[in-house]
Short mmCIF file of C-alpha atoms in Angstrom, two decimals:
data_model
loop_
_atom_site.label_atom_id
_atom_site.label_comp_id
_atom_site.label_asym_id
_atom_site.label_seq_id
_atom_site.Cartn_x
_atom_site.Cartn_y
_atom_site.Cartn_z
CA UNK A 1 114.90 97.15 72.83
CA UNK A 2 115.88 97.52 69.31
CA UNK A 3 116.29 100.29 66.27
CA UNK A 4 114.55 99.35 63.71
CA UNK A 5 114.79 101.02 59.96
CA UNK A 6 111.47 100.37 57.53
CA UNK A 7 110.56 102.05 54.36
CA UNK A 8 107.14 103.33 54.02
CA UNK A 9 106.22 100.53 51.70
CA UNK A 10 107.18 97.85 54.60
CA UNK A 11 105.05 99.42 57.28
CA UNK A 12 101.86 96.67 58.63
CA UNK A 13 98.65 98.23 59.22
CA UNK A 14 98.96 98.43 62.73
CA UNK A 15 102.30 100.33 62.54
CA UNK A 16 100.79 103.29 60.56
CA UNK A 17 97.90 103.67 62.67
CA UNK A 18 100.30 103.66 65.27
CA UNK A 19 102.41 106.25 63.72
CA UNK A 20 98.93 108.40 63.17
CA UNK A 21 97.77 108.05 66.87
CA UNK A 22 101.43 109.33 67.98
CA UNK A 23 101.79 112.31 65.52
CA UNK A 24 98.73 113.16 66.49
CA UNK A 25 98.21 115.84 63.67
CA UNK A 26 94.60 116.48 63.14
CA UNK A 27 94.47 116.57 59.28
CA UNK A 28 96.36 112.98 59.33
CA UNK A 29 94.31 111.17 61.87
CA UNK A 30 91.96 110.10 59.22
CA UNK A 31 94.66 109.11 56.59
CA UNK A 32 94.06 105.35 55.42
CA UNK A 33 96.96 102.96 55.21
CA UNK A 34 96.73 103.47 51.24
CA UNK A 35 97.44 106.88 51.14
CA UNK A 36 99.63 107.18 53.94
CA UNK A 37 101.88 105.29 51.94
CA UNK A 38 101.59 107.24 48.62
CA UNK A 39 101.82 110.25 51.19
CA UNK A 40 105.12 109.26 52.61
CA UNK A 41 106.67 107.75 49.92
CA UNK A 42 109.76 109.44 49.91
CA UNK A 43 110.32 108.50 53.38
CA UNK A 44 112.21 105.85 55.68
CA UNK A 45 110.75 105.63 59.90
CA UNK A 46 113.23 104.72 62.49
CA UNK A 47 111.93 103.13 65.18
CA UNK A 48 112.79 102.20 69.09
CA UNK A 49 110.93 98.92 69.25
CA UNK A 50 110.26 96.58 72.71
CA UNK A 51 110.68 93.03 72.60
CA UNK A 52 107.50 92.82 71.74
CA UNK A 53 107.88 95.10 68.54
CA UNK A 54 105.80 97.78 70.41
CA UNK A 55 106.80 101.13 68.94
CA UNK A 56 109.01 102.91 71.55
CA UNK A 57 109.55 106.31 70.28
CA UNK A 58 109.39 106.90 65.74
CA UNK A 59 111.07 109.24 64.13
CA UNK A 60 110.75 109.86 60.34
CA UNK A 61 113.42 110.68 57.56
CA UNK A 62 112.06 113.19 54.41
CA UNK A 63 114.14 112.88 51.83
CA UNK A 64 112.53 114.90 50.06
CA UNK A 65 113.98 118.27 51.08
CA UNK A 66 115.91 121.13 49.23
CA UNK A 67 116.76 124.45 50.46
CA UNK A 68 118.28 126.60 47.91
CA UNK A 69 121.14 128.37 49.75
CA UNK A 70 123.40 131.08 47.95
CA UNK A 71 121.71 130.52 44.50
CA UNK A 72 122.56 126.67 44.97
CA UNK A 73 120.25 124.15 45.47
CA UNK A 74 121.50 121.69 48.45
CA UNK A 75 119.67 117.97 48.75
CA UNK A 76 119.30 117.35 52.85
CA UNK A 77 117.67 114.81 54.09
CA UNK A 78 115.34 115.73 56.75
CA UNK A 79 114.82 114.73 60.12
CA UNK A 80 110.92 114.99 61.35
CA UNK A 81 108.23 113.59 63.46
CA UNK A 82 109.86 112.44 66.50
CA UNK A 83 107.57 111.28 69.36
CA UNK A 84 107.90 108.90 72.23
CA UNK A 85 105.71 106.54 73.32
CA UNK A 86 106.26 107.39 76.37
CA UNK A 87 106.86 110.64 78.18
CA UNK A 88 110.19 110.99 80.29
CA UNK A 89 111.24 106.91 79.83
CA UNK A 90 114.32 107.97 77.47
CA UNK A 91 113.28 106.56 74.59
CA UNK A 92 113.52 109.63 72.51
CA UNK A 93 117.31 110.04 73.10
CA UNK A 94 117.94 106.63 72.48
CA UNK A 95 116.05 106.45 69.45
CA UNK A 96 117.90 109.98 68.29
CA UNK A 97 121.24 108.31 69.16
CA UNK A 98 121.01 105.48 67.40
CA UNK A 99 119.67 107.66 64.32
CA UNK A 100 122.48 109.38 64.51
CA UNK A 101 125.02 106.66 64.45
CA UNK A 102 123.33 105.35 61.40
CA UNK A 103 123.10 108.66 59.40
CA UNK A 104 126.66 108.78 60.20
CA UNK A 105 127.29 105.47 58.66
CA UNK A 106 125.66 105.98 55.74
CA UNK A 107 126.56 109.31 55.17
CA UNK A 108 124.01 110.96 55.18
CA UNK A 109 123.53 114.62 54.76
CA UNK A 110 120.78 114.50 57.90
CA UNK A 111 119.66 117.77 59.45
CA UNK A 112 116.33 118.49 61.49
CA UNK A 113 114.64 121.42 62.71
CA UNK A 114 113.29 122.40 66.53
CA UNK A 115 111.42 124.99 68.62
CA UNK A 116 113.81 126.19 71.31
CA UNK A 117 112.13 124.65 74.25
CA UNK A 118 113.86 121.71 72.62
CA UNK A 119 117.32 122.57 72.70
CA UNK A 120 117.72 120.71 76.28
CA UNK A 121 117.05 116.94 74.89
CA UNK A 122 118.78 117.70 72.05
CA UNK A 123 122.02 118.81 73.40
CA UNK A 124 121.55 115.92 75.84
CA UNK A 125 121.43 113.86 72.54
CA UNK A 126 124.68 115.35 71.39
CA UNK A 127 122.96 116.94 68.40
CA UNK A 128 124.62 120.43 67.31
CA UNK A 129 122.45 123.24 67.57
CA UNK A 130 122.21 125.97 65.44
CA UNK A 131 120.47 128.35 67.63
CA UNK A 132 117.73 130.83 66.27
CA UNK A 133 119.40 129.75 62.13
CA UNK A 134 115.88 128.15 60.66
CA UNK A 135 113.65 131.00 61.26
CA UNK A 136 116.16 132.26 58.30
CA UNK A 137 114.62 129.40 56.09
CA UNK A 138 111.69 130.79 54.19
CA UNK A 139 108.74 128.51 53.26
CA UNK A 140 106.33 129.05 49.91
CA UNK A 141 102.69 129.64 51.39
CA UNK A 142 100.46 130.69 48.29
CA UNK A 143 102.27 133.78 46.90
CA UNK A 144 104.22 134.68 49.89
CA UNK A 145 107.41 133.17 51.58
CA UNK A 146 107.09 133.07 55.11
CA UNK A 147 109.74 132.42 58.02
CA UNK A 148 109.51 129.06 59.40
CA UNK A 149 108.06 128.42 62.24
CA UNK A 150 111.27 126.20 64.05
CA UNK A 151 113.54 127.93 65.95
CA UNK A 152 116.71 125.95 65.27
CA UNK A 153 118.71 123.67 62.59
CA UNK A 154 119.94 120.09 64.21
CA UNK A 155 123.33 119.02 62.37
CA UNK A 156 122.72 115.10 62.65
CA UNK A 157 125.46 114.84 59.59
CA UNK A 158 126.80 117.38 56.71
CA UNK A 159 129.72 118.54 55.54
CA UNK A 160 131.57 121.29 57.30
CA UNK A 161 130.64 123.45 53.85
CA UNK A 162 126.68 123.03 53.85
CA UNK A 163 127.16 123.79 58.20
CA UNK A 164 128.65 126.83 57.51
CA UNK A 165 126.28 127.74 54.96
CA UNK A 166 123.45 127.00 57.07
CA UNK A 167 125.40 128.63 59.95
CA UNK A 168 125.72 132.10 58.01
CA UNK A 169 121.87 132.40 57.59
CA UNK A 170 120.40 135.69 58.67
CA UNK A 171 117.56 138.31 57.81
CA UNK A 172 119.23 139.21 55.09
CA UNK A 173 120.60 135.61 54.32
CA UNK A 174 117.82 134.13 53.77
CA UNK A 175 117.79 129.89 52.64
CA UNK A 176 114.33 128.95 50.23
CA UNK A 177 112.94 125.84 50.71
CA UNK A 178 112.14 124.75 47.46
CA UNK A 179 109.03 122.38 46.69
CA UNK A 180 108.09 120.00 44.04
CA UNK A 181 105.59 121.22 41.82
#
């Protein structure tokens, strides 16, 4: 097995429609190679591949993403769209593992987002939690900003300011995920 790191641009064919049939997201399952790629462009997928370069388990990088936290904006990147090939194998953790090592390398400022049926793997992962914190992120839906839907922030790399930030979020703390127009 081997981690793999390929920028949306790089991706064959096959591997998108690969990517599509494991995401699994209704609206995407149609998605053509073409705009996949315009789609994702501000992207990187890490990948778990077999010897065979069979995708293992994917997980993609937004870096795209900017939460405005005490009237600052902060530039994460964004951990998203992790799947396994196959269930109960443990090629999830490895693939999160080996993410990690490499965010840590480069320095990233990496953080991800969970339900909190997922706090087991990700704890098993070595991932800090912080429980019950990204409901406190609010999301622009038309004219409204709504909680988000994910239970928990995952601390794959930041600085111990930008962990405390996101650590202090409450109801009346609220962080604003801020879009580009």
């Amino acid at each position: 097995m081997k981690y793999q790191i390929k920028e949306t641009k790089d991706l064959t064919e096959t591997e998108i429609e690969h990517i599509l049939e494991l995401w699994d997201i209704s609206a995407w399952n149609t998605m053509k190679s073409d705009y996949f790629r315009t789609f994702f462009k501000d992207s990187e997928f890490h990948f778990l591949m077999d010897t065979n370069e069979n995708i293992l388990a994917i997980m993609r990088v937004n870096f795209d993403f900017t939460l405005k936290l005490a009237d600052k904006n902060y530039s994460f990147a964004e951990a998203v769209g992790l799947v396994s090939a196959h269930k109960k194998k443990g090629y999830g953790a490895m693939l999160v593992r080996s993410f990690k090592e490499n965010v840590i390398q480069r320095n990233m400022e990496m953080i991800g987002f969970c339900h909190s049926d997922l706090r087991p793997f990700y704890e098993k992962c070595d991932i800090e939690i912080l429980q019950d914190k990204a409901k406190m992120i609010k999301e622009s839906i038309g004219s409204e900003w709504v909680n988000s839907e994910d239970d928990d922030v995952l601390i794959f790399h930041t600085t111990q300011e930008r962990k405390e930030l996101l650590n202090q979020l409450s109801s009346q703390n609220n962080a604003y995920l801020i879009t580009k127009e």
